[in-house]
Coordinates of C-alpha atoms and ligand atoms in Angstrom, one line a residue:
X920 CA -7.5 22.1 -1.2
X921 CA -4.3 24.2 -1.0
X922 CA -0.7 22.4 -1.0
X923 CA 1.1 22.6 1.8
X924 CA 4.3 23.3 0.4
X925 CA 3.4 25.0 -2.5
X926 CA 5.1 28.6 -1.3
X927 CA 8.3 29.8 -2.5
X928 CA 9.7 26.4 -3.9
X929 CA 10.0 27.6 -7.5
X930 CA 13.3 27.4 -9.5
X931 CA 13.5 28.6 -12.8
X932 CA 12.9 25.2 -15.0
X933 CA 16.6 24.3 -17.1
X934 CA 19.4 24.4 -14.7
X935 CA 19.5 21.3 -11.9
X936 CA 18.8 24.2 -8.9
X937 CA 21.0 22.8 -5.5
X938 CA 18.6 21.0 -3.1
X939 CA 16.5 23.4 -0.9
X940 CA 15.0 22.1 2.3
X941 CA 11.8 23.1 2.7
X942 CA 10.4 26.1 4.9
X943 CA 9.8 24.8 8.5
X944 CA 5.7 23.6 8.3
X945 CA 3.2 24.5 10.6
X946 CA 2.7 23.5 13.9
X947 CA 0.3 20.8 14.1
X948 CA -0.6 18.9 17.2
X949 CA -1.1 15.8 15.5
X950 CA 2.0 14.3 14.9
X951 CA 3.0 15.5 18.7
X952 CA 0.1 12.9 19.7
X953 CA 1.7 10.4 17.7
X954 CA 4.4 10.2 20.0
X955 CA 2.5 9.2 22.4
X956 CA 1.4 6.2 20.4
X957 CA 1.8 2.7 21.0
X958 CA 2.8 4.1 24.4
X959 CA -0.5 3.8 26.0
X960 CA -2.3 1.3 24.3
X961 CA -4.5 3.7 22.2
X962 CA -5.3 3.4 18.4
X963 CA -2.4 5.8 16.4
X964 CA -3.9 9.2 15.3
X965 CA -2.7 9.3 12.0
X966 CA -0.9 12.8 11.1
X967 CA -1.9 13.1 7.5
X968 CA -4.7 11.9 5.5
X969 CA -2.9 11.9 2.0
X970 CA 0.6 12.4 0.1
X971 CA 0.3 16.3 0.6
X972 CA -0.1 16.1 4.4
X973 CA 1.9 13.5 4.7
X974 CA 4.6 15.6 3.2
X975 CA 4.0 18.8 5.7
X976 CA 4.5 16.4 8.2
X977 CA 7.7 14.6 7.0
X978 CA 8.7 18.5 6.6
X979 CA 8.1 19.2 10.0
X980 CA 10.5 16.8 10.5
X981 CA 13.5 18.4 9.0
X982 CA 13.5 15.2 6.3
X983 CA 12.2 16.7 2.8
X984 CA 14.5 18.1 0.5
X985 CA 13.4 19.7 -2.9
X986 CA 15.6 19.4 -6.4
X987 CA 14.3 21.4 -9.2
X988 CA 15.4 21.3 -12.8
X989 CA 16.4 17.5 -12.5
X990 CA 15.9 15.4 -16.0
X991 CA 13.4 12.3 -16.3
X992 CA 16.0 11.1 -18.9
X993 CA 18.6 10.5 -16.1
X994 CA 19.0 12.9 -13.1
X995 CA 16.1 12.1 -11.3
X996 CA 17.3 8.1 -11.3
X997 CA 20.7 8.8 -10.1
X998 CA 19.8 11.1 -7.4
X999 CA 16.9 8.6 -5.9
X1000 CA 19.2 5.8 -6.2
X1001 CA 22.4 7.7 -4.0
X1002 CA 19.7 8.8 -1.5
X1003 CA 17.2 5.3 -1.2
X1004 CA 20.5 3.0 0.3
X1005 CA 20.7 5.0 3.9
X1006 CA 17.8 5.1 6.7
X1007 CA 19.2 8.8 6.7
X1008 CA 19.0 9.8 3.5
X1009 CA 15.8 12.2 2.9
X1010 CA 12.9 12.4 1.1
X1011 CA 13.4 14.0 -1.9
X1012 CA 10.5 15.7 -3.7
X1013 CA 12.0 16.9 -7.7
X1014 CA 10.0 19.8 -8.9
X1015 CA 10.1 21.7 -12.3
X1016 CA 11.3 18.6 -14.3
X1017 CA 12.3 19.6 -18.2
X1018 CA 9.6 19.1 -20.6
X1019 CA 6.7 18.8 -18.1
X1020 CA 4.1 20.9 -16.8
X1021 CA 4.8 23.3 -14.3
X1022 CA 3.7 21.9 -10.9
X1023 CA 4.3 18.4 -11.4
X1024 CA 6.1 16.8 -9.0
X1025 CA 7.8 13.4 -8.6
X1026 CA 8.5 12.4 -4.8
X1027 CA 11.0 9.8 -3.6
X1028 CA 12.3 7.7 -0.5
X1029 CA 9.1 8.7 1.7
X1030 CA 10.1 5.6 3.7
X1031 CA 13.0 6.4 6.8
X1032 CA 14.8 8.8 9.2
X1033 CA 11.9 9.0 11.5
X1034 CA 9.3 10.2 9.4
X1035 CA 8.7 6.1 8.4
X1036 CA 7.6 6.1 12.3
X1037 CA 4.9 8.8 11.5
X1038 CA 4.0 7.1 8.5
X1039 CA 2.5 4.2 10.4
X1040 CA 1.4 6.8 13.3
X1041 CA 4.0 5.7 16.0
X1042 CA 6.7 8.0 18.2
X1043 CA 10.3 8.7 16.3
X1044 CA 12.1 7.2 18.9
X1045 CA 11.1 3.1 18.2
X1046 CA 13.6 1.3 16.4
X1047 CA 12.7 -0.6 13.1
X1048 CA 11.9 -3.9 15.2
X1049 CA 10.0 -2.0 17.8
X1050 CA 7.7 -0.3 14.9
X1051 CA 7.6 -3.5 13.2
X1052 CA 6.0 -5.0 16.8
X1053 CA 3.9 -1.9 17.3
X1054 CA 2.3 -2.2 13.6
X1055 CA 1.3 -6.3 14.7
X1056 CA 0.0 -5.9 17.9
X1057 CA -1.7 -2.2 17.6
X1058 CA -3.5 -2.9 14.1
X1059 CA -2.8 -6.5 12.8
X1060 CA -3.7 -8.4 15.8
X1061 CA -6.5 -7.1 16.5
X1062 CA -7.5 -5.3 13.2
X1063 CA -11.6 -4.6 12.3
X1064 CA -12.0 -4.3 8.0
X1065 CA -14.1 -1.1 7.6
X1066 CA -15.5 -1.4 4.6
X1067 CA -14.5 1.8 2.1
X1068 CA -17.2 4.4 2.1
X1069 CA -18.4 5.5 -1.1
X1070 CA -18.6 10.1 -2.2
X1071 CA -19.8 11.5 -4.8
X1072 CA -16.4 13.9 -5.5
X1073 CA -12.9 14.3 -4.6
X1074 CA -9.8 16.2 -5.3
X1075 CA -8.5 13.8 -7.8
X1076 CA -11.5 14.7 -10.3
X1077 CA -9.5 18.1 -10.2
X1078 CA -8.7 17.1 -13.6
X1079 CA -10.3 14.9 -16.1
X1080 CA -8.7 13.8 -19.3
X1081 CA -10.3 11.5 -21.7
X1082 CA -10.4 11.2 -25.5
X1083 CA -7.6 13.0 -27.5
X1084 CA -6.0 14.7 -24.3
X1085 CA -5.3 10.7 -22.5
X1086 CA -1.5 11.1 -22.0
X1087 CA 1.0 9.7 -19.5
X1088 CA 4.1 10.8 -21.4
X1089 CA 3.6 14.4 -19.6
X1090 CA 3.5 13.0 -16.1
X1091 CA 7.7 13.7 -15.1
X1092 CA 8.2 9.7 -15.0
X1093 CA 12.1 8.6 -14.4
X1094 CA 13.7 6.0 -16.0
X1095 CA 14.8 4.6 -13.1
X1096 CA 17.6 3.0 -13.5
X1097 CA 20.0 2.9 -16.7
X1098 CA 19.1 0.0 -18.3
X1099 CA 15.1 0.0 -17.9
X1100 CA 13.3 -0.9 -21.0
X1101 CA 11.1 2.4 -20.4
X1102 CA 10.1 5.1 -18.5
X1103 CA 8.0 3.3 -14.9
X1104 CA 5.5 5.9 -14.1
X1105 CA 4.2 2.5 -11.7
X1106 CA 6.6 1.7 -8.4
X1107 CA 4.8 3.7 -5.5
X1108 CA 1.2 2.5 -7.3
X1109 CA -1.1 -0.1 -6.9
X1110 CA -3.4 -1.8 -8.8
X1111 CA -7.4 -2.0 -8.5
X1112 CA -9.6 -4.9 -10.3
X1113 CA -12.5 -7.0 -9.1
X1114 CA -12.8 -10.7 -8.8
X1115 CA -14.9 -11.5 -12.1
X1116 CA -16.5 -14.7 -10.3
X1117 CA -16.2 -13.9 -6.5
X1118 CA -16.7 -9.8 -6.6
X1119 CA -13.9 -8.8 -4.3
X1120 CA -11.6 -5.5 -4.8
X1121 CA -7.6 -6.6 -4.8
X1122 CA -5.6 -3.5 -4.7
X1123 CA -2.0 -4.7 -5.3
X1124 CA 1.3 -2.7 -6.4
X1125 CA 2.8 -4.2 -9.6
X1126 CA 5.2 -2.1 -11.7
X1127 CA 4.2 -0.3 -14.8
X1128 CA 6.0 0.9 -17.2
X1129 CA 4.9 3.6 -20.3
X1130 CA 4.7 2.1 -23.9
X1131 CA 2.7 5.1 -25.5
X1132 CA 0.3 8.3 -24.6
X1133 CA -2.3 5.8 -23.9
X1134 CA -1.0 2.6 -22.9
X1135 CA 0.7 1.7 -20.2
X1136 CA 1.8 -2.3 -19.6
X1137 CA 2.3 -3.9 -16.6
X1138 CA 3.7 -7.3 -14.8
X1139 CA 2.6 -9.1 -12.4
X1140 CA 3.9 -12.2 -11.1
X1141 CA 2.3 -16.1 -11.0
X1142 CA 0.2 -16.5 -7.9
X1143 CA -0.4 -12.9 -6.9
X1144 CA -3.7 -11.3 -6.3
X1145 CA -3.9 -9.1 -9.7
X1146 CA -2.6 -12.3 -11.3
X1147 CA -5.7 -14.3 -9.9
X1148 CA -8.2 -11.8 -11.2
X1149 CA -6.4 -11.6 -14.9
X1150 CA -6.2 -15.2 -15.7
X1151 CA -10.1 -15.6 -14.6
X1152 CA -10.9 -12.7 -16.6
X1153 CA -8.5 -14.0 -19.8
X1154 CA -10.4 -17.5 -19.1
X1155 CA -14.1 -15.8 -19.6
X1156 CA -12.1 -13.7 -22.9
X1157 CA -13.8 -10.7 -21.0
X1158 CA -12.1 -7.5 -20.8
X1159 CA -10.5 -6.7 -17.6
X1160 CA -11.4 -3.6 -15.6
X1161 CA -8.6 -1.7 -14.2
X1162 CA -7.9 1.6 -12.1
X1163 CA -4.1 2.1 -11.6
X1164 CA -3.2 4.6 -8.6
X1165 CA -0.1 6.1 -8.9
X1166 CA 0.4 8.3 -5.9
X1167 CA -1.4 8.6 -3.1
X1168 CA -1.7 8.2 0.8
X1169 CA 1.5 6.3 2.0
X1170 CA -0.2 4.2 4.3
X1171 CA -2.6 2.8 1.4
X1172 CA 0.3 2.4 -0.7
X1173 CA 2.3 0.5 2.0
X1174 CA -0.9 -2.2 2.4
X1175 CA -1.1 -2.6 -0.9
X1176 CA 2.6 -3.3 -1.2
X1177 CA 2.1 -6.2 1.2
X1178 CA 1.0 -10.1 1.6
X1179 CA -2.8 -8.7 2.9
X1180 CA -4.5 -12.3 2.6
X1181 CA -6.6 -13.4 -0.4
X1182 CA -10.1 -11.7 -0.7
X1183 CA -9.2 -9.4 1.5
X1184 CA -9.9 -6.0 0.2
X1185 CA -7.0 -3.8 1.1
X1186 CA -9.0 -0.5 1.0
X1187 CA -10.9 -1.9 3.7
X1188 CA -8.3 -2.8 5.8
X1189 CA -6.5 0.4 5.2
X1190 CA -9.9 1.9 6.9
X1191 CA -9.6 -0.6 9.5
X1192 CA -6.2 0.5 10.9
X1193 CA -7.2 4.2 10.2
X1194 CA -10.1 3.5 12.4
X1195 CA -12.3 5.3 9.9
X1196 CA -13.2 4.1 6.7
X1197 CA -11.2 5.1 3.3
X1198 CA -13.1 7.4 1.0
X1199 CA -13.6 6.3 -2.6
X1200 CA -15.4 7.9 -5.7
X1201 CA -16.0 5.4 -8.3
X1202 CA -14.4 5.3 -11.5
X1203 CA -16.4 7.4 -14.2
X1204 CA -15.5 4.5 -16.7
X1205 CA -15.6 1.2 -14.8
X1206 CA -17.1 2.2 -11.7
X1207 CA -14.1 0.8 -9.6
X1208 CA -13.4 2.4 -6.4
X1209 CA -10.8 5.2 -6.7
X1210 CA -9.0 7.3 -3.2
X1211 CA -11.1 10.5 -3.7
X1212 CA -7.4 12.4 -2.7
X1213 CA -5.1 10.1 -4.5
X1214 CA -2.7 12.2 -6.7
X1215 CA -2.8 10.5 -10.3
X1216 CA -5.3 7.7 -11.6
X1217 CA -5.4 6.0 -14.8
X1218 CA -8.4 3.7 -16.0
X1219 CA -9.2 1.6 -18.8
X1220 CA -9.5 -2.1 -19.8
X1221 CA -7.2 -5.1 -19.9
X1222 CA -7.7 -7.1 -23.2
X1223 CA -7.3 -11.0 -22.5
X1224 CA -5.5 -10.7 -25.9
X1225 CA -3.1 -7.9 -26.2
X1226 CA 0.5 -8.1 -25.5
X1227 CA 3.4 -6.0 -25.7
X1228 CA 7.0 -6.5 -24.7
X1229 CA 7.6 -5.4 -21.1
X1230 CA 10.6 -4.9 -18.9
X1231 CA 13.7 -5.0 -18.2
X1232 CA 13.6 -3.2 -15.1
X1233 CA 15.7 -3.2 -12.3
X1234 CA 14.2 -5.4 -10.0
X1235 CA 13.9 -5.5 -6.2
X1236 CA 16.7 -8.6 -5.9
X1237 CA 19.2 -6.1 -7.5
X1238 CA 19.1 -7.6 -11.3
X1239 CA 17.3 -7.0 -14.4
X1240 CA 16.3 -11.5 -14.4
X1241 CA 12.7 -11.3 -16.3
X1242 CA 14.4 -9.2 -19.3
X1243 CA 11.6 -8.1 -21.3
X1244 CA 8.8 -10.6 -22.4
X1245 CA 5.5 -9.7 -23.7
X1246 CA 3.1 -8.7 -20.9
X1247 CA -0.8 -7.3 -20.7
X1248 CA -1.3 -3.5 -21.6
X1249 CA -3.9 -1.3 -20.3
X1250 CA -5.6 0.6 -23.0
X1251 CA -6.0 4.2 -20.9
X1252 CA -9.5 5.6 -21.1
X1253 CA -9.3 8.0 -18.7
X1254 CA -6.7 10.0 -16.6
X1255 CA -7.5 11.7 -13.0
X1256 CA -5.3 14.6 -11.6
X1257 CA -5.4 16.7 -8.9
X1258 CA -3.9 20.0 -9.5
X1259 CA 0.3 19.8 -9.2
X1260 CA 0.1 16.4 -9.1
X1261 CA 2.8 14.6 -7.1
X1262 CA 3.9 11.1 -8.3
X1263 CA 5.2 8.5 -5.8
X1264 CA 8.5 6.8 -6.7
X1265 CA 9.3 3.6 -5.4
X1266 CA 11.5 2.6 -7.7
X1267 CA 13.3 -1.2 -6.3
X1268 CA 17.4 -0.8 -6.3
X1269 CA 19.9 -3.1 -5.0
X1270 CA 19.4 -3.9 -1.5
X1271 CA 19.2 -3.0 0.9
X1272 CA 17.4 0.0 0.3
X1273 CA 14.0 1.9 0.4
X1274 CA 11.6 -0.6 -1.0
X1275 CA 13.7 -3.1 1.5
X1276 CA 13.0 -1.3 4.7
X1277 CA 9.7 -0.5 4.2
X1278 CA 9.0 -4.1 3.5
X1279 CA 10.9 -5.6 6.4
X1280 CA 8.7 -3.3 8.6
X1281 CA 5.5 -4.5 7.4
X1282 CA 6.4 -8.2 6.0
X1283 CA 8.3 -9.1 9.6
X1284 CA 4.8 -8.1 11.0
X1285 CA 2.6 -9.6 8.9
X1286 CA 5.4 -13.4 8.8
X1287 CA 5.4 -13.2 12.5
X1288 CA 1.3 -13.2 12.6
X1289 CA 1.3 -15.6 9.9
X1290 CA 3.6 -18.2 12.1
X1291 CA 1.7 -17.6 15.4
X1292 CA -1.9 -18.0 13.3
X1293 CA -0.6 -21.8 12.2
X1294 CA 0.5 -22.6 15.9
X1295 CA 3.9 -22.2 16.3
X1296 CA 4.0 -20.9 20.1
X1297 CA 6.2 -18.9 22.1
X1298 CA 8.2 -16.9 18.7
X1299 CA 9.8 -13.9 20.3
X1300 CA 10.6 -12.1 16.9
X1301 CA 10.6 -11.7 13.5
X1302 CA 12.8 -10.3 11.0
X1303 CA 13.1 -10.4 7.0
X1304 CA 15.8 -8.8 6.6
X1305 CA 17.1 -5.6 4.4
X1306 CA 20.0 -7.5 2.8
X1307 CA 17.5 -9.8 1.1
X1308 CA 14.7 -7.6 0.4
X1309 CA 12.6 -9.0 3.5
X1310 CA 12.3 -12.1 0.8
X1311 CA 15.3 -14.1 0.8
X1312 CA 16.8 -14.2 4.4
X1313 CA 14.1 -14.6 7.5
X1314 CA 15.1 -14.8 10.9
X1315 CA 13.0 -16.1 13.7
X1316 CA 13.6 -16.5 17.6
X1317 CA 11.8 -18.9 19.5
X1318 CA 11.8 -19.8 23.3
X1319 CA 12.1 -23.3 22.4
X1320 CA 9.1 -25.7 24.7
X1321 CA 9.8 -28.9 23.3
X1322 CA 12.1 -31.2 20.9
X1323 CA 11.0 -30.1 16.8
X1324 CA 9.6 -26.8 17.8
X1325 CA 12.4 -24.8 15.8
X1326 CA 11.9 -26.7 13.1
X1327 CA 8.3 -26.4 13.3
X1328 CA 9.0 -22.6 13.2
X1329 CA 11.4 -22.8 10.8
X1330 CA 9.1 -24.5 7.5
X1331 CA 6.2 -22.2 8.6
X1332 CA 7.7 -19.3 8.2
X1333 CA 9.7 -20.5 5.0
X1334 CA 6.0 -21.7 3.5
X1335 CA 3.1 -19.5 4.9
X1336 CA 1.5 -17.3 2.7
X1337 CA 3.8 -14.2 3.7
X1338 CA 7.1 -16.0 3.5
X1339 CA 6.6 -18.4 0.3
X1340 CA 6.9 -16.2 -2.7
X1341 CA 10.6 -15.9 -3.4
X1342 CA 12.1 -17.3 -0.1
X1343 CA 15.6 -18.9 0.5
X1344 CA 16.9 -19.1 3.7
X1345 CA 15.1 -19.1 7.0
X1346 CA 17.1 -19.3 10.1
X1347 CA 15.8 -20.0 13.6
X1348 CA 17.4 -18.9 16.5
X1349 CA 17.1 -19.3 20.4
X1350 CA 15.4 -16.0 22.4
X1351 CA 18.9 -14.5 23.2
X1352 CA 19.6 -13.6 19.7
X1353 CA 18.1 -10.5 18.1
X1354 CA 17.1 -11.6 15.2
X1355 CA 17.2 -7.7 13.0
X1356 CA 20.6 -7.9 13.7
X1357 CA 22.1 -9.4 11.1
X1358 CA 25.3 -10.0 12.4
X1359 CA 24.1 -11.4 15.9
X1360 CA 21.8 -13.7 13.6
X1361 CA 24.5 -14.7 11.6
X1362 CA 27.1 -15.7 14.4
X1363 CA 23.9 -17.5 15.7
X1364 CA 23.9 -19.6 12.8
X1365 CA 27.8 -19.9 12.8
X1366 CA 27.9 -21.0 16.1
X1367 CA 24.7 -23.3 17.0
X1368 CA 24.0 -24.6 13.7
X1369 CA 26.0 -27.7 12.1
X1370 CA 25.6 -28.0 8.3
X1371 CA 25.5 -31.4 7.7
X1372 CA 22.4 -31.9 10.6
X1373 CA 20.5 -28.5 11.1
X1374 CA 19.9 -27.3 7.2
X1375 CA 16.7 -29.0 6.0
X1376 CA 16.2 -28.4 2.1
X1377 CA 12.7 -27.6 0.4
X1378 CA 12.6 -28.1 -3.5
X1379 CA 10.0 -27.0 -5.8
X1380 CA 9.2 -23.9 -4.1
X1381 CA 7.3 -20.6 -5.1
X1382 CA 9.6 -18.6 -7.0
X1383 CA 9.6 -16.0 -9.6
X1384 CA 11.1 -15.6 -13.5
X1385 CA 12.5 -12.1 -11.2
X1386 CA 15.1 -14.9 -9.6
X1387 CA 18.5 -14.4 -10.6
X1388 CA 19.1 -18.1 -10.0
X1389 CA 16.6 -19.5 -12.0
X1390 CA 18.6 -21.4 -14.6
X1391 CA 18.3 -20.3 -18.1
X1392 CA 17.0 -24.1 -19.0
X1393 CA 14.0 -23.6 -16.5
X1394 CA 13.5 -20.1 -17.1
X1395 CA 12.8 -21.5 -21.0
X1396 CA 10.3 -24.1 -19.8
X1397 CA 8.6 -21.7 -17.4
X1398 CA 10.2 -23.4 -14.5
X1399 CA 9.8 -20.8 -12.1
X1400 CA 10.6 -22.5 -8.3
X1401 CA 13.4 -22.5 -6.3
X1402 CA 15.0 -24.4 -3.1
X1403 CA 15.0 -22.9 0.5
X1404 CA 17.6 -23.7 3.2
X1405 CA 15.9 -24.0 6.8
X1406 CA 18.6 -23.9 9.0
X1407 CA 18.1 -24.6 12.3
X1408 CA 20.3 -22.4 14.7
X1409 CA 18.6 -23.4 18.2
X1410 CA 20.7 -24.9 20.6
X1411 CA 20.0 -28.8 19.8
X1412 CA 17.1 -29.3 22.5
X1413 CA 18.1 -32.4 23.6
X1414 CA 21.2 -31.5 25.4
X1415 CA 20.7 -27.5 25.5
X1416 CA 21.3 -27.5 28.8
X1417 CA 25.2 -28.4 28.1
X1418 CA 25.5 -26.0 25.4
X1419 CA 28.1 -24.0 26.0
X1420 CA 27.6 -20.4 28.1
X1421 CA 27.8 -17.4 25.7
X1422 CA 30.6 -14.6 27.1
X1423 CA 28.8 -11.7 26.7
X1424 CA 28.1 -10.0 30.2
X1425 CA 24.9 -10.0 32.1
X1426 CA 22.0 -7.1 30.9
X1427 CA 23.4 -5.7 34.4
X1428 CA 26.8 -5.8 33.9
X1429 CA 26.4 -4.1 30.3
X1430 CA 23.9 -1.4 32.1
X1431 CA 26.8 -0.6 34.7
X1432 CA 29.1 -0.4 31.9
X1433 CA 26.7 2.2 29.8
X1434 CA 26.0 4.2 32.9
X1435 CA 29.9 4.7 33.8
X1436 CA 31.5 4.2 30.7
X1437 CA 29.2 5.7 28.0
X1438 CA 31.1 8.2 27.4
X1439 CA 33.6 6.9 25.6
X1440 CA 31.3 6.0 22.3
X1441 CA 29.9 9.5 22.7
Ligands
FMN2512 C1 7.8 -1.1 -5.6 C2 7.2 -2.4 -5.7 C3 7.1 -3.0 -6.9 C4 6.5 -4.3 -7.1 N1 6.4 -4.8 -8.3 C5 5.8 -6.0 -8.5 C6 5.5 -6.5 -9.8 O1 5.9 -5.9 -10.8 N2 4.9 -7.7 -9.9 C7 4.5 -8.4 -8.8 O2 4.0 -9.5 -9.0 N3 4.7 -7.9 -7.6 C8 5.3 -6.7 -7.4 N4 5.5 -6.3 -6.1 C9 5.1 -7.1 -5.0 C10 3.6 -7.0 -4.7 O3 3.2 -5.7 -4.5 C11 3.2 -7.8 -3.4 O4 3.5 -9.1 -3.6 C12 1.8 -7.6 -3.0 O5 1.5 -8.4 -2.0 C13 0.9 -7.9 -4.2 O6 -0.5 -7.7 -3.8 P1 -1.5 -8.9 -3.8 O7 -1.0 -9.7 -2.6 O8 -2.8 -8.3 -3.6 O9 -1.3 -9.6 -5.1 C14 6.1 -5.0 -6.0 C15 6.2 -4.4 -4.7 C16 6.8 -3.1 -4.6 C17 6.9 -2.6 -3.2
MN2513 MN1 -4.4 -8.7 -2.2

């Protein structure tokens, strides 16, 4: 298939070439559809199929800028870093990296501006709540798995390396930030293994970083999916299967990414919100199912007994806490590529940032379906927030029915399976209060919650050796919970009716105001 964007982007390789934006795509009616989306009720059309057509369509949107000549060493770190902190900042796409094949391309920050609304297949024009809404009730509420569908070839057999030519070291792979441990050619992957006693595919993204030509090792926390399949497969001492997908479509990527429930293969739900199934060729070593237009794949196995030291990395709470300890390798066997391959970088910096928004869009979703599945009625909206990697600070509005329904709300959200892992404060405010806006939440709290009677405390939670606060003592015994703060920010129910007016003016009042006084925040 022929790029996209492959005209007249070259820069001679050496010098950092200024950023170019890219020449204006063609027209394509697809993503004009999309704007109807979510408007009338009607499934999303998708505009792209994979990374290249998503990138003609961010293009089209003004939002992709090309570097050339930037460094894996350092250049290409710095530059995603300054641009991943702002909703405006663009996707950046770095091209002719030193030391790397001609063509291979690293691409960064695909999720924001309004090309995150295409990614999901919804108009520009909804803000990050309203896409967040859109995504539930279009495709979660409502969504039918597809199975994956099974061809015999695919663009990302392009190229085959096995043997003596296995190596990852000539993929242009950043180190991310300054003080990584190694070169993470893993952040905008995923990866695939198969339940050794139940047969299910998990497809799940856990970083992984380069130790050699042919072994890359990776990390993946207590509890997750990936981790499920490893421990049964180091209790049978049976090597481990493993595909690892390290580019590819962004809407496979961002399902992968998130809390999809447990034997729940996320191809197939992938193909469920597509509303046609995902195409797979299976893996010409371990016969796992592999994107047949992913960008980069690497197979091998996972031996129950090898170990080397992983880490540190800059993590997603904006610290380097699990240092390096020794973590499983996989030994590669095989490499796919299609021709100029294009890497994904998602590489987690402080928040908020990227990795942030793109997880408070899907995770407020998928927390809000969670809460309404256990029977918490009448929740208006859902928000983890930014600030706290859509882990550490939840907000949830309720129409309150009846006396212990915010608190109800409240330890559901803090414990279900999409708000357990890493959690610490949930706060649970009336309907009034828009709960993304972190500073309406926050007077909310200030306001309607009393410390010593609203906060209820949980200990012994599901935490992480990525917590900063994990004391070094714990950390040592492989103590790895934490507390969470429910704080209850309702008006108390009993006498609610007393509480206090708020001064803000009537929606009317505030529309007479915009219609004749606008003008002055223009
Ligand atoms: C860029 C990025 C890197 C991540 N790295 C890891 C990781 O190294 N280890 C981990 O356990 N989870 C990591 N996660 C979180 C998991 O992807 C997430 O919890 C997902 O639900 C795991 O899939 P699973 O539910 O199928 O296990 C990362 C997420 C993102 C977006
Ligand atoms: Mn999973």
């Amino acid at each position: 298939m022929k790029d996209p964007l492959e005209d007249g982007m070259s820069t001679p390789v050496g010098a950092v070439a200024p950023a170019t934006a890219l020449t204006p795509g063609t027209e394509d009616p697809r993503v004009d559809l999309a704007q109807e989306n979510g408007r009338n009720g009607q499934r999303p059309q998708f505009a792209y199929r994979d990374l290249r057509e998503w990138m003609a369509q961010a293009n089209r949107l003004g939002e992709v800028r090309v570097v050339s000549g930037a460094s894996w060493q350092q250049e290409i770190g710095m530059a995603a870093e300054m641009v991943q902190h702002s909703d405006q900042g663009p996707c950046v796409v770095f091209e002719d990296v030193p030391g790397c094949p001609k063509g291979f391309r690293v691409l960064t920050n695909f999720f924001g501006g309004k090309r995150k609304n295409m990614t999901l297949g919804f108009p520009t024009g909804l803000n990050r709540l309203e896409l967040s809404e859109a995504f539930l009730s279009t495709y979660l509420a409502d969504v039918k798995m597809l199975p994956y569908r099974e061809v015999s070839d695919g663009p990302i057999f392009e190229n085959i390396l096995t043997g003596d030519d296995v190596d990852v070291t000539k993929f242009p792979v950043p180190i991310w930030h300054e003080r990584d441990g190694g070169r993470y050619i893993g952040t905008g992957s995923f990866n695939v293994t198969r339940d050794p006693e139940e047969n299910w595919i998990n497809c799940g993204t856990y970083r992984v970083m380069i130790h050699d030509k042919r072994t890359v090792g990776f990390y993946i926390s207590p509890g997750k999916h990936g981790r499920i399949h490893r421990d049964k497969y180091q209790a049978r001492g049976e090597l481990m299967p493993t595909v690892i997908v390290l580019g590819g479509d962004p809407l496979t990527f961002l399902m992968t990414q998130a809390e999809v429930p447990y034997g729940m293969c996320e191809y197939d739900l992938v193909g469920g919100i597509r509303g046609t199934p995902l195409e797979v060729v299976r893996g010409k070593i371990t016969g796992l199912p592999i994107p047949a237009n992913a960008e980069i794949v690497l197979e091998g196995f996972v031996d129950p007994q090898k170990r080397m030291n992983e880490g540190p990395f800059g993590e997603w709470t904006g610290y380097y806490a699990s240092d390096t300890r020794p973590e499983p390798v996989l030994d590669i066997k095989a490499i796919y590529h299609r021709n100029d391959p294009i890497l994904l970088g998602c590489p987690p910096q402080r928040p908020p940032d990227e990795l942030a928004r793109y997880r408070a869009v899907t995770r407020s979703s998928l927390l809000r379906q969670n809460v309404q599945k256990a029977g918490v009625p009448d929740v208006q909206a859902v928000w983890a927030h930014e600030v706290g990697t859509a882990r550490m600070l939840i907000g949830i509005s309720i129409k309150q029915r009846y006396p212990g329904h915010s608190k109800q709300a409240g330890h559901i959200a803090c414990q279900c399976h999409v708000g357990a892992y890493c959690g610490k404060y949930v706060i649970v405010v009336d309907e009034d209060i828009d709960v993304s806006n972190l500073d309406e939440l926050i007077w909310a709290m200030l306001t309607r919650s009393d410390p010593a009677t609203s906060i209820d405390i949980i200990t012994g939670a599901w935490s992480t050796p990525l917590d900063p606060r994990i004391s070094p003592e714990d950390r040592d015994a492989g103590n790895f919970t934490n507390s969470r703060a429910i704080i209850d920010a309702c008006r108390p129910f009993h006498w609610r009716d007393k509480f206090p007016p708020v001064n803000m003016p009537s929606p009317e009042v505030m529309k007479k105001a915009r219609e004749k006084f606008g003008y002055l925040l223009e």
